[in-house]
Coordinates of C-alpha atoms and ligand atoms in Angstrom, one line a residue:
M251 CA -30.4 13.3 12.8
K252 CA -31.1 14.3 9.2
S253 CA -33.4 11.9 7.2
A254 CA -32.2 8.6 6.0
N255 CA -30.5 8.3 2.8
E256 CA -31.3 4.8 1.6
F257 CA -29.2 3.1 -1.3
D258 CA -28.4 -0.4 -2.4
V259 CA -24.8 0.1 -2.0
I260 CA -22.7 2.3 0.3
I261 CA -18.8 2.5 -0.6
V262 CA -16.7 4.0 2.1
G263 CA -13.4 5.6 0.3
A264 CA -13.3 7.5 -2.9
G265 CA -9.6 6.1 -3.7
I266 CA -8.6 3.9 -6.7
A267 CA -10.9 1.1 -5.2
G268 CA -13.9 3.3 -4.2
M269 CA -13.8 5.0 -7.6
Y270 CA -13.9 1.7 -9.6
M271 CA -16.4 0.2 -7.3
L272 CA -18.7 3.1 -7.8
Y273 CA -18.4 2.7 -11.6
R274 CA -19.2 -1.1 -11.6
M275 CA -22.2 -0.6 -9.2
R276 CA -23.8 1.9 -11.3
E277 CA -23.2 -0.4 -14.3
L278 CA -25.2 -3.1 -12.4
G279 CA -28.1 -0.3 -12.1
L280 CA -27.9 -0.2 -8.4
S281 CA -28.3 3.0 -6.3
V282 CA -24.9 3.6 -4.8
H283 CA -23.3 6.2 -2.8
V284 CA -19.6 7.0 -1.7
I285 CA -18.5 8.4 1.5
E286 CA -15.0 10.2 1.6
M287 CA -13.3 11.9 4.4
A288 CA -11.0 14.0 2.1
S289 CA -12.3 17.0 0.0
D290 CA -11.6 15.3 -3.3
I291 CA -11.2 11.8 -4.8
G292 CA -7.7 10.1 -5.0
G293 CA -7.1 8.1 -1.3
T294 CA -3.5 7.6 -1.2
W295 CA -2.8 10.1 -3.8
Y296 CA -4.8 12.7 -2.4
W297 CA -3.0 12.5 1.0
N298 CA 0.5 11.7 0.5
R299 CA 1.9 15.0 -0.9
Y300 CA 5.4 14.8 0.7
P301 CA 8.4 16.0 -1.4
G302 CA 9.4 13.3 -4.0
A303 CA 6.2 11.2 -3.5
R304 CA 6.0 9.0 -6.6
C305 CA 4.7 5.6 -7.2
D306 CA 7.3 2.8 -7.5
T307 CA 5.2 0.7 -9.9
D308 CA 5.8 1.4 -13.8
T309 CA 3.3 3.8 -15.0
M310 CA 2.1 1.6 -17.8
E311 CA 0.9 -0.9 -15.2
Y312 CA -0.3 1.7 -12.6
S313 CA -3.5 2.5 -14.2
Y314 CA -7.1 1.2 -14.6
S315 CA -7.5 -1.6 -17.2
F316 CA -11.3 -1.5 -17.3
D317 CA -11.9 1.0 -20.2
E318 CA -9.7 0.6 -23.4
D319 CA -10.3 4.2 -24.5
L320 CA -8.9 5.3 -21.2
Q321 CA -5.8 3.4 -21.1
Q322 CA -5.1 4.0 -24.9
E323 CA -5.3 7.7 -24.5
W324 CA -3.6 8.6 -21.2
E325 CA 0.0 9.5 -21.7
W326 CA 2.5 9.0 -18.8
P327 CA 5.9 11.2 -19.1
E328 CA 8.0 8.8 -17.0
R329 CA 8.7 5.4 -15.8
Y330 CA 7.4 5.9 -12.4
P331 CA 4.4 8.5 -12.0
T332 CA 4.6 11.3 -9.5
Q333 CA 1.9 12.0 -6.9
P334 CA 0.5 14.9 -8.7
E335 CA 0.5 13.0 -12.0
I336 CA -1.5 10.1 -10.5
L337 CA -3.8 12.6 -8.9
E338 CA -4.4 14.4 -12.3
Y339 CA -5.1 11.1 -13.8
L340 CA -7.6 9.9 -11.3
Q341 CA -9.3 13.6 -11.5
H342 CA -9.6 12.9 -15.1
V343 CA -11.1 9.5 -14.6
A344 CA -13.7 11.0 -12.0
E345 CA -14.6 13.5 -14.7
R346 CA -14.8 11.2 -17.6
F347 CA -17.2 8.8 -15.7
D348 CA -18.9 11.7 -13.8
L349 CA -18.2 10.0 -10.6
R350 CA -18.1 13.0 -8.1
K351 CA -21.9 13.3 -8.4
D352 CA -22.4 10.0 -6.1
I353 CA -19.7 10.9 -3.5
S354 CA -20.2 13.0 -0.3
F355 CA -16.7 14.5 0.5
N356 CA -15.4 15.9 3.8
T357 CA -17.5 13.2 5.6
R358 CA -16.2 10.5 7.9
V359 CA -18.1 7.3 8.5
E360 CA -18.2 6.7 12.4
T361 CA -20.4 3.6 12.6
A362 CA -21.8 1.0 10.5
I363 CA -24.2 -1.3 12.1
F364 CA -25.9 -4.3 10.6
D365 CA -29.6 -4.3 11.3
E366 CA -30.7 -7.9 11.3
A367 CA -34.6 -7.2 11.1
T368 CA -34.1 -5.5 7.8
S369 CA -30.8 -7.1 6.6
C370 CA -29.5 -3.5 6.1
W371 CA -26.5 -1.7 7.0
R372 CA -27.0 1.5 9.0
V373 CA -24.2 4.0 8.5
S374 CA -23.8 7.1 10.5
T375 CA -21.3 10.0 9.6
D376 CA -19.6 12.7 11.4
D377 CA -22.1 15.3 10.0
G378 CA -25.0 13.5 11.6
T379 CA -26.3 12.0 8.6
A380 CA -27.8 8.4 8.9
H381 CA -27.6 6.4 5.7
S382 CA -28.6 2.9 5.0
A383 CA -27.7 0.3 2.3
R384 CA -27.9 -3.4 1.6
F385 CA -24.2 -3.8 0.9
L386 CA -21.5 -2.1 2.7
I387 CA -18.0 -2.0 0.5
M388 CA -15.2 -0.8 2.6
A389 CA -12.7 0.7 0.1
T390 CA -10.8 2.3 2.9
G391 CA -7.3 1.4 1.6
C392 CA -4.5 -1.0 3.1
I393 CA -2.0 2.0 3.8
S394 CA -4.1 4.9 4.8
E395 CA -4.4 5.4 8.5
P396 CA -1.3 7.3 9.7
N397 CA 1.0 6.0 12.4
I398 CA 1.6 9.1 14.6
P399 CA 4.1 7.7 17.3
A400 CA 3.4 8.7 20.9
I401 CA 6.6 10.6 21.7
D402 CA 6.7 12.6 25.0
G403 CA 6.5 16.4 24.4
M404 CA 5.5 16.3 20.8
Q405 CA 2.9 19.1 21.6
T406 CA 5.7 21.4 23.1
F407 CA 7.8 21.7 19.8
N408 CA 8.0 25.3 18.6
G409 CA 7.9 24.5 14.9
P410 CA 5.5 22.6 12.7
I411 CA 5.4 18.8 12.6
Y412 CA 4.2 17.2 9.4
H413 CA 3.2 13.4 8.6
T414 CA 4.3 12.5 5.1
A415 CA 0.5 11.1 4.8
R416 CA -0.9 14.5 5.9
F417 CA 1.3 17.1 4.0
P418 CA 0.2 20.6 3.4
H419 CA -1.5 21.0 0.0
D420 CA 0.6 24.0 -0.7
G421 CA 3.9 22.4 0.1
V422 CA 6.6 23.3 2.6
D423 CA 9.6 25.5 2.2
F424 CA 12.5 23.9 3.9
S425 CA 15.1 26.5 2.5
G426 CA 17.6 27.6 5.3
K427 CA 15.8 25.3 7.9
R428 CA 17.1 22.7 10.2
V429 CA 14.9 19.5 9.5
G430 CA 14.5 16.3 11.2
V431 CA 13.0 13.3 9.5
I432 CA 11.9 10.4 11.8
G433 CA 11.6 7.1 9.7
T434 CA 13.1 5.6 6.6
G435 CA 10.6 3.4 4.9
S436 CA 9.4 4.3 1.4
S437 CA 8.1 7.6 2.2
G438 CA 11.1 8.9 4.2
V439 CA 13.7 7.4 1.5
Q440 CA 11.7 9.3 -1.2
A441 CA 11.4 12.7 0.8
I442 CA 14.9 12.6 2.4
P443 CA 17.1 13.4 -0.8
V444 CA 14.5 16.1 -1.8
I445 CA 14.6 17.8 1.5
A446 CA 18.2 17.6 1.7
E447 CA 18.8 19.5 -1.3
Q448 CA 16.8 22.5 0.1
A449 CA 17.4 22.4 3.9
A450 CA 20.2 24.0 5.7
Q451 CA 20.7 20.8 7.8
L452 CA 18.9 17.5 7.8
T453 CA 19.0 15.0 10.6
V454 CA 17.6 11.6 9.8
F455 CA 16.3 9.7 12.7
Q456 CA 16.8 6.0 11.6
R457 CA 15.1 3.1 13.6
S458 CA 15.8 0.3 10.8
P459 CA 17.9 0.7 7.9
Q460 CA 16.6 -0.3 4.5
W461 CA 17.7 -2.5 1.6
S462 CA 16.9 0.2 -1.0
I463 CA 17.2 -0.3 -4.7
P464 CA 17.9 2.4 -7.3
A465 CA 14.6 3.2 -9.0
R466 CA 16.5 4.5 -12.1
N467 CA 13.5 6.6 -13.2
R468 CA 13.7 7.9 -16.7
S469 CA 11.5 9.2 -19.6
V470 CA 9.1 6.6 -21.0
D471 CA 10.4 4.8 -24.0
P472 CA 7.8 5.8 -26.8
D473 CA 8.6 2.4 -28.6
L474 CA 7.7 0.3 -25.6
V475 CA 4.6 2.4 -25.0
A476 CA 3.5 1.7 -28.6
E477 CA 4.2 -1.9 -28.2
I478 CA 2.3 -2.0 -24.9
K479 CA -0.6 -0.3 -26.3
A480 CA -0.8 -2.5 -29.4
D481 CA -2.0 -5.2 -27.2
Y482 CA -2.6 -3.6 -23.7
A483 CA -5.1 -6.2 -22.7
G484 CA -2.7 -8.9 -23.4
F485 CA 0.0 -6.9 -21.5
R486 CA -2.3 -6.8 -18.4
A487 CA -3.0 -10.3 -18.7
R488 CA 0.5 -11.5 -18.7
N489 CA 1.3 -9.4 -15.8
R490 CA -1.4 -10.6 -13.7
L491 CA -0.1 -14.2 -14.1
Q492 CA 3.5 -13.3 -12.8
S493 CA 3.9 -14.6 -9.5
G494 CA 4.5 -12.0 -6.8
A495 CA 5.4 -9.6 -9.7
Q496 CA 2.6 -7.5 -11.1
L497 CA 5.0 -4.9 -9.8
S498 CA 7.0 -5.0 -13.1
H499 CA 6.4 -6.2 -16.4
I500 CA 10.0 -7.6 -16.7
P501 CA 9.8 -11.2 -15.9
A502 CA 11.7 -12.7 -13.0
N503 CA 14.6 -15.1 -13.9
D504 CA 13.4 -18.8 -13.3
F505 CA 16.5 -20.0 -11.3
S506 CA 18.1 -19.8 -7.9
A507 CA 21.3 -17.9 -7.1
M508 CA 22.5 -21.2 -5.9
E509 CA 22.4 -22.8 -9.3
L510 CA 25.0 -20.2 -10.5
S511 CA 28.7 -19.9 -9.9
E512 CA 29.7 -16.6 -7.9
E513 CA 30.8 -14.9 -11.1
E514 CA 27.4 -15.7 -12.8
R515 CA 25.4 -14.6 -9.8
Q516 CA 27.4 -11.3 -9.6
R517 CA 26.7 -10.7 -13.5
V518 CA 23.0 -11.4 -13.1
L519 CA 22.7 -9.1 -9.8
E520 CA 24.6 -6.3 -11.6
E521 CA 22.3 -6.7 -14.6
R522 CA 19.2 -6.3 -12.5
W523 CA 20.8 -3.5 -10.3
Q524 CA 21.2 -1.6 -13.6
L525 CA 17.6 -2.3 -14.5
G526 CA 16.6 -0.8 -11.1
G527 CA 13.3 -1.1 -9.3
F528 CA 11.4 -4.2 -8.7
P529 CA 13.2 -6.2 -11.5
F530 CA 16.1 -6.5 -9.2
F531 CA 14.3 -8.8 -6.9
G532 CA 13.6 -11.0 -9.9
A533 CA 17.2 -11.8 -10.3
F534 CA 16.5 -15.1 -8.7
N535 CA 13.3 -17.1 -8.2
D536 CA 13.9 -17.9 -4.5
I537 CA 14.9 -14.8 -2.9
T538 CA 11.8 -14.6 -0.7
V539 CA 12.0 -18.2 0.4
S540 CA 15.7 -19.5 0.2
L541 CA 18.2 -18.1 2.9
E542 CA 21.2 -18.8 0.7
S543 CA 19.7 -16.9 -2.3
N544 CA 18.4 -14.1 0.1
K545 CA 21.9 -13.9 1.6
A546 CA 23.7 -13.6 -1.8
T547 CA 21.5 -10.7 -2.9
A548 CA 21.8 -8.9 0.3
D549 CA 25.7 -9.2 0.3
F550 CA 25.7 -7.7 -3.3
V551 CA 23.5 -4.8 -2.0
R552 CA 25.8 -4.5 1.2
D553 CA 28.6 -3.8 -1.2
K554 CA 26.7 -1.3 -3.1
I555 CA 25.9 0.7 -0.1
H556 CA 29.5 0.5 1.1
A557 CA 30.5 1.8 -2.4
I558 CA 28.3 4.6 -2.4
V559 CA 28.6 6.0 1.1
E560 CA 32.1 7.4 1.8
D561 CA 32.1 7.4 5.6
L562 CA 32.5 3.8 6.7
T563 CA 30.6 4.2 10.3
V564 CA 27.7 5.7 8.3
A565 CA 27.7 3.0 5.8
E566 CA 27.4 0.5 8.5
M567 CA 24.8 2.2 10.1
L568 CA 22.9 2.2 6.8
T569 CA 23.3 -1.6 6.1
P570 CA 20.4 -3.7 7.2
D571 CA 21.1 -6.7 9.3
Y572 CA 18.0 -8.5 8.2
T573 CA 16.8 -10.5 5.4
I574 CA 16.4 -8.4 2.0
H575 CA 12.8 -8.1 0.8
C576 CA 11.7 -8.9 4.3
K577 CA 10.3 -5.5 4.9
R578 CA 8.5 -4.1 1.9
P579 CA 11.1 -3.2 -0.6
V580 CA 12.0 0.4 -1.0
L581 CA 13.3 2.0 -4.3
D582 CA 15.2 5.3 -4.1
S583 CA 16.5 8.1 -6.3
G584 CA 20.0 8.9 -4.9
Y585 CA 19.2 8.1 -1.2
F586 CA 22.5 6.7 0.0
E587 CA 24.5 9.2 -2.0
I588 CA 22.7 11.9 0.1
Y589 CA 24.8 10.8 3.2
N590 CA 27.7 12.1 1.5
R591 CA 26.6 15.6 1.7
S592 CA 27.9 17.8 4.6
N593 CA 24.4 19.1 5.5
V594 CA 23.0 15.5 6.2
H595 CA 23.5 13.8 9.7
L596 CA 22.3 10.2 10.6
V597 CA 21.1 9.2 13.9
D598 CA 20.7 5.4 14.7
L599 CA 17.7 5.2 17.0
R600 CA 18.7 1.6 18.1
A601 CA 21.9 2.9 19.6
T602 CA 20.5 6.1 20.8
P603 CA 16.6 6.1 20.9
I604 CA 14.4 9.2 21.0
V605 CA 13.5 10.3 24.4
A606 CA 11.5 13.3 23.9
I607 CA 10.4 16.1 21.6
T608 CA 11.4 19.3 23.3
P609 CA 10.4 22.9 22.3
N610 CA 13.7 23.2 20.4
G611 CA 13.9 19.7 18.7
I612 CA 14.5 16.1 19.3
R613 CA 16.2 14.7 22.3
T614 CA 17.7 11.3 22.0
S615 CA 19.3 9.3 24.9
E616 CA 22.6 10.9 24.1
T617 CA 22.0 14.3 22.3
D618 CA 19.5 17.2 21.9
Y619 CA 19.1 18.3 18.1
D620 CA 17.9 21.7 17.5
L621 CA 15.4 21.7 14.6
D622 CA 13.0 24.3 13.0
I623 CA 10.7 21.5 11.3
I624 CA 10.0 17.8 12.2
V625 CA 8.7 15.4 9.4
L626 CA 7.1 12.2 10.6
A627 CA 7.8 9.5 7.9
T628 CA 6.6 7.0 10.4
G629 CA 4.1 5.1 8.1
F630 CA 0.7 3.7 9.0
D631 CA -1.4 1.3 10.7
N632 CA -1.4 -0.9 7.7
M633 CA -4.1 -3.1 6.5
T634 CA -6.4 -2.8 9.7
G635 CA -6.1 0.7 11.0
A636 CA -8.7 2.2 8.5
L637 CA -11.3 -0.5 9.2
L638 CA -10.9 -0.5 12.8
R639 CA -11.2 3.2 13.3
I640 CA -15.0 2.7 12.4
D641 CA -17.3 1.2 14.7
I642 CA -18.4 -1.9 12.6
R643 CA -21.0 -4.2 14.2
G644 CA -22.4 -7.3 12.7
R645 CA -24.8 -9.8 13.9
A646 CA -25.9 -9.5 17.4
G647 CA -24.0 -6.5 17.8
L648 CA -20.6 -8.3 17.3
S649 CA -17.9 -5.7 16.9
L650 CA -15.2 -6.0 14.3
R651 CA -12.8 -4.6 16.7
D652 CA -13.7 -7.7 19.0
S653 CA -13.6 -10.2 16.2
W654 CA -10.2 -8.9 15.2
A655 CA -8.9 -8.7 18.8
N656 CA -6.1 -11.2 18.1
G657 CA -5.6 -10.1 14.5
P658 CA -7.8 -10.0 11.4
V659 CA -9.8 -13.0 10.5
N660 CA -11.8 -13.3 7.4
Y661 CA -12.5 -15.6 4.3
L662 CA -10.6 -14.9 1.0
G663 CA -9.8 -11.3 2.4
L664 CA -13.3 -10.3 1.2
Q665 CA -15.7 -11.0 4.1
V666 CA -15.8 -11.6 7.9
A667 CA -17.9 -14.3 9.4
G668 CA -20.8 -12.6 11.4
F669 CA -21.0 -9.5 8.9
P670 CA -23.3 -10.2 6.2
N671 CA -23.0 -8.1 2.9
L672 CA -20.0 -6.4 4.2
F673 CA -17.0 -6.5 1.7
T674 CA -13.4 -5.4 2.2
I675 CA -11.7 -4.4 -0.8
T676 CA -8.0 -5.7 -0.8
G677 CA -8.7 -6.7 2.9
P678 CA -6.1 -8.6 5.0
G679 CA -6.0 -12.2 3.8
S680 CA -5.8 -11.2 0.2
P681 CA -2.5 -10.5 -1.7
S682 CA -3.2 -6.8 -1.9
V683 CA 0.0 -5.1 -0.6
L684 CA 2.2 -7.8 -2.2
T685 CA 1.1 -7.0 -5.7
N686 CA 0.6 -4.0 -7.8
M687 CA -2.4 -2.6 -5.8
M688 CA -4.2 -1.6 -9.3
V689 CA -4.1 -5.3 -10.2
A690 CA -5.4 -6.4 -6.7
I691 CA -8.1 -3.7 -6.4
E692 CA -9.5 -4.5 -10.0
Q693 CA -9.5 -8.2 -9.3
H694 CA -11.6 -7.6 -6.0
V695 CA -14.0 -5.1 -7.3
E696 CA -14.8 -7.3 -10.1
W697 CA -15.2 -10.2 -7.9
V698 CA -17.6 -8.3 -5.6
T699 CA -19.5 -6.9 -8.5
E700 CA -20.1 -10.4 -10.0
C701 CA -21.1 -11.7 -6.6
I702 CA -23.7 -8.7 -6.0
G703 CA -24.9 -9.2 -9.6
Y704 CA -25.4 -12.9 -9.0
M705 CA -27.5 -12.1 -5.7
V706 CA -29.5 -9.6 -7.4
D707 CA -30.2 -12.1 -10.2
H708 CA -31.0 -14.7 -7.9
E709 CA -32.9 -12.6 -5.4
H710 CA -30.7 -13.4 -2.5
D711 CA -30.8 -10.8 0.4
C712 CA -27.5 -11.8 2.2
I713 CA -24.2 -13.3 1.7
E714 CA -22.0 -14.2 4.5
A715 CA -18.8 -16.2 5.1
T716 CA -19.0 -19.2 7.2
E717 CA -17.0 -19.8 10.4
E718 CA -15.4 -23.0 9.0
A719 CA -14.6 -21.3 5.7
Q720 CA -12.9 -18.5 7.7
E721 CA -10.9 -20.5 9.9
A722 CA -9.5 -22.7 7.1
W723 CA -8.8 -19.5 5.2
V724 CA -6.8 -17.9 8.1
A725 CA -4.9 -21.2 8.6
H726 CA -4.2 -21.3 4.9
V727 CA -2.6 -17.7 4.8
N728 CA -0.5 -18.6 7.8
E729 CA 0.7 -21.5 6.4
V730 CA 1.6 -19.9 3.0
A731 CA 3.3 -17.0 4.9
D732 CA 5.4 -19.3 7.2
Q733 CA 7.1 -20.8 4.1
T734 CA 8.4 -17.4 3.2
L735 CA 11.1 -15.1 4.5
W736 CA 8.5 -12.4 5.2
V737 CA 8.0 -13.6 8.6
S738 CA 11.9 -13.5 9.4
C739 CA 12.1 -9.8 10.4
H740 CA 10.1 -7.0 11.9
N741 CA 7.8 -5.5 9.3
W742 CA 4.6 -3.9 9.0
Y743 CA 3.1 -7.0 7.1
Q744 CA 2.9 -8.4 10.7
G745 CA 2.0 -5.2 12.4
D746 CA 5.4 -4.9 14.1
N747 CA 5.4 -1.1 13.5
I748 CA 2.5 -0.4 15.7
P749 CA 3.1 -1.0 19.5
G750 CA 0.4 -3.4 20.9
K751 CA -0.9 -4.6 17.4
P752 CA -1.3 -8.4 17.4
R753 CA 1.5 -10.0 15.4
V754 CA -0.1 -11.8 12.5
F755 CA 1.1 -11.9 8.9
M756 CA -1.6 -10.0 7.1
P757 CA -1.3 -10.2 3.3
L758 CA -1.5 -13.5 1.3
P759 CA 1.7 -14.4 -0.6
G760 CA 0.9 -15.6 -4.2
F761 CA -1.5 -13.6 -6.6
P762 CA -2.4 -16.2 -9.3
P763 CA -3.2 -19.0 -7.1
Y764 CA -5.5 -16.6 -5.2
V765 CA -7.3 -15.6 -8.3
E766 CA -7.9 -19.2 -9.1
K767 CA -9.1 -19.9 -5.7
C768 CA -11.6 -17.1 -6.1
A769 CA -12.8 -18.2 -9.3
E770 CA -13.3 -21.8 -7.9
V771 CA -15.5 -20.4 -5.1
V772 CA -17.8 -18.8 -7.5
A773 CA -18.0 -21.9 -9.8
N774 CA -18.6 -24.1 -6.9
G775 CA -21.8 -21.9 -6.0
Y776 CA -20.0 -19.5 -3.8
E777 CA -18.4 -22.3 -1.6
G778 CA -17.6 -21.0 2.0
F779 CA -20.3 -18.6 1.8
V780 CA -24.1 -19.0 3.0
L781 CA -26.6 -17.1 0.6
S782 CA -30.0 -16.5 1.9
Ligands
N01_50 O1 6.0 3.6 6.1 P1 6.9 2.5 6.6 P2 6.2 4.5 4.8 N1 10.3 5.9 15.9 O2 6.1 1.8 7.8 C1 9.9 4.3 11.3 C2 3.9 2.3 0.7 N2 4.3 3.5 0.0 O3 5.1 5.6 4.8 O4 11.3 0.0 10.1 C3 11.2 5.9 15.1 O5 7.5 1.7 5.6 C4 10.0 2.8 10.9 O6 10.9 1.9 11.5 P3 10.7 0.5 11.4 C5 4.6 1.1 0.8 O7 4.0 -0.2 0.6 C6 4.8 3.4 -1.4 O8 7.6 4.8 4.4 O9 9.4 0.1 11.9 N3 10.8 5.5 13.8 C7 10.1 3.0 9.3 O10 11.5 3.4 9.1 C8 5.3 1.3 1.9 O11 6.0 0.1 2.6 C9 5.5 4.3 -2.0 O12 11.7 0.0 12.5 C10 9.6 4.9 13.6 C11 9.4 4.2 9.1 O13 9.4 5.0 10.2 C12 4.1 1.7 2.9 O14 3.5 2.5 1.8 C13 5.8 5.6 -1.2 C14 8.6 4.9 14.6 C15 8.0 4.0 8.7 O15 8.0 3.2 7.3 C16 4.4 2.7 4.2 O16 5.6 3.5 3.7 C17 5.4 5.5 0.1 C18 9.1 5.5 15.9 N4 8.1 5.6 16.7 C19 4.8 4.4 0.7 N5 7.6 4.2 14.2 C20 5.7 4.2 -3.4 O17 5.0 3.7 -4.2 C21 8.0 4.0 12.7 N6 9.1 4.5 12.6 C22 7.0 4.6 -3.9

């Protein structure tokens, strides 16, 4: 073992959350170090380099708000930023604030053990280094641990297999190739039209069809940009208050589909369809809670899919049979249209499941598909995967894996009872993935900064969530989720995509009430925590 590296704060992960956390901890005057497994900053935007990768939140909202000069100076070319553009922006931020000097790259955290005698976290990494810190902040991302499905024969395939979240940095040339894509979530739906343009043949292996909405990407409107920049702080503040939104500055309508006549409903839906992107789901104020409103919206999209896709059988295969917006919404650029091309073929895995990967391609229960390249767009072990990959042990050797054996439990999505001074940025139990991640990350980083600043000022060594507060919080998250339609289908919010994962609704619906609750906890002297 090398000699110990001692810090006030260790942050795991140098994505959007880790970078901002580092900036804030430096501001507090603390010694801080970031450990990152990639070779550079960027997190999600470092790894997800598949063709067509782009954020589906409007650019003017998908950026840091903490520095006025930064937000005034940066120019985004289009409504939605591409992966290279976001990475370039984050690299600019890293340079502007000289962040890299406090980051160890190409380094994986393997264990993090709380030492009760010294109230310190002992962190070991795959290069054999032992670090220690009073505070350990997990900025490991909600959607970062790839899900590689266990398919028989995977190792025998003669060609390359790429996961969308681990795509080669110098790209892949699909020209003239027979390509198979497994998975039709956000990543697959973005990649499929781009691959179809290049490949000789593309076979899409679909387990669940998607309610996808046209993104309607376009150049940014300079007048809108000028208007936003004239009061950027006000724009951000208004967005934070939008319930469930924060994913679009276009406010949701404040009426139910059921308050309208059929003709008015169609008009509103058509208007929103033309706007494209997340504003579509703001057509009515109850799409995620009312089965009637949800069905009216789903029927509208079903008709759109059938109008776009020429082959009726394919259109039927592409039409979901579950509530709309129940799986995480997907935005597309020409996704359904691509199935009208003669070089694209759709396979319904519910009717004919994959049996094996063979040296020549993919075998379903019905057919052998010969392929040169396989792309796994099979998603992630979301919300808990990246945390549980690390062996984290709190008081009395309590392991996080054991503590979360029946699903994640914590208080405010920020702290787990029995794990003092350990914070999770956008952890399960917080709004996280149900909001614009930028907004959720900034709120958490700022809350943790205030908390650590308070502890330093008041000479507290440890902060720890109580069992009672944790129990009440978990019950609250379940109660809120149970009132929504998000629990009405199979989705990754509940871990349904990972075989054997406990079925628990992980994010908390409702950002504004959550922010209020976090502020109230502070105002009441960190209610629900023990400070010692
Ligand atoms: O992953 P997913 P993703 N055999 O889990 C299927 C964010 N994101 O990488 O639905 C066959 O959504 C799986 O089927 P099913 C966004 O939050 C944002 O696409 O589980 N198929 C599904 O079709 C998003 O939600 C952006 O039945 C298998 C697909 O693979 C999240 O990241 C872009 C399978 C996985 O879809 C994850 O998106 C990209 C198996 N064994 C991602 N296992 C933007 O901002 C899984 N599937 C635009």
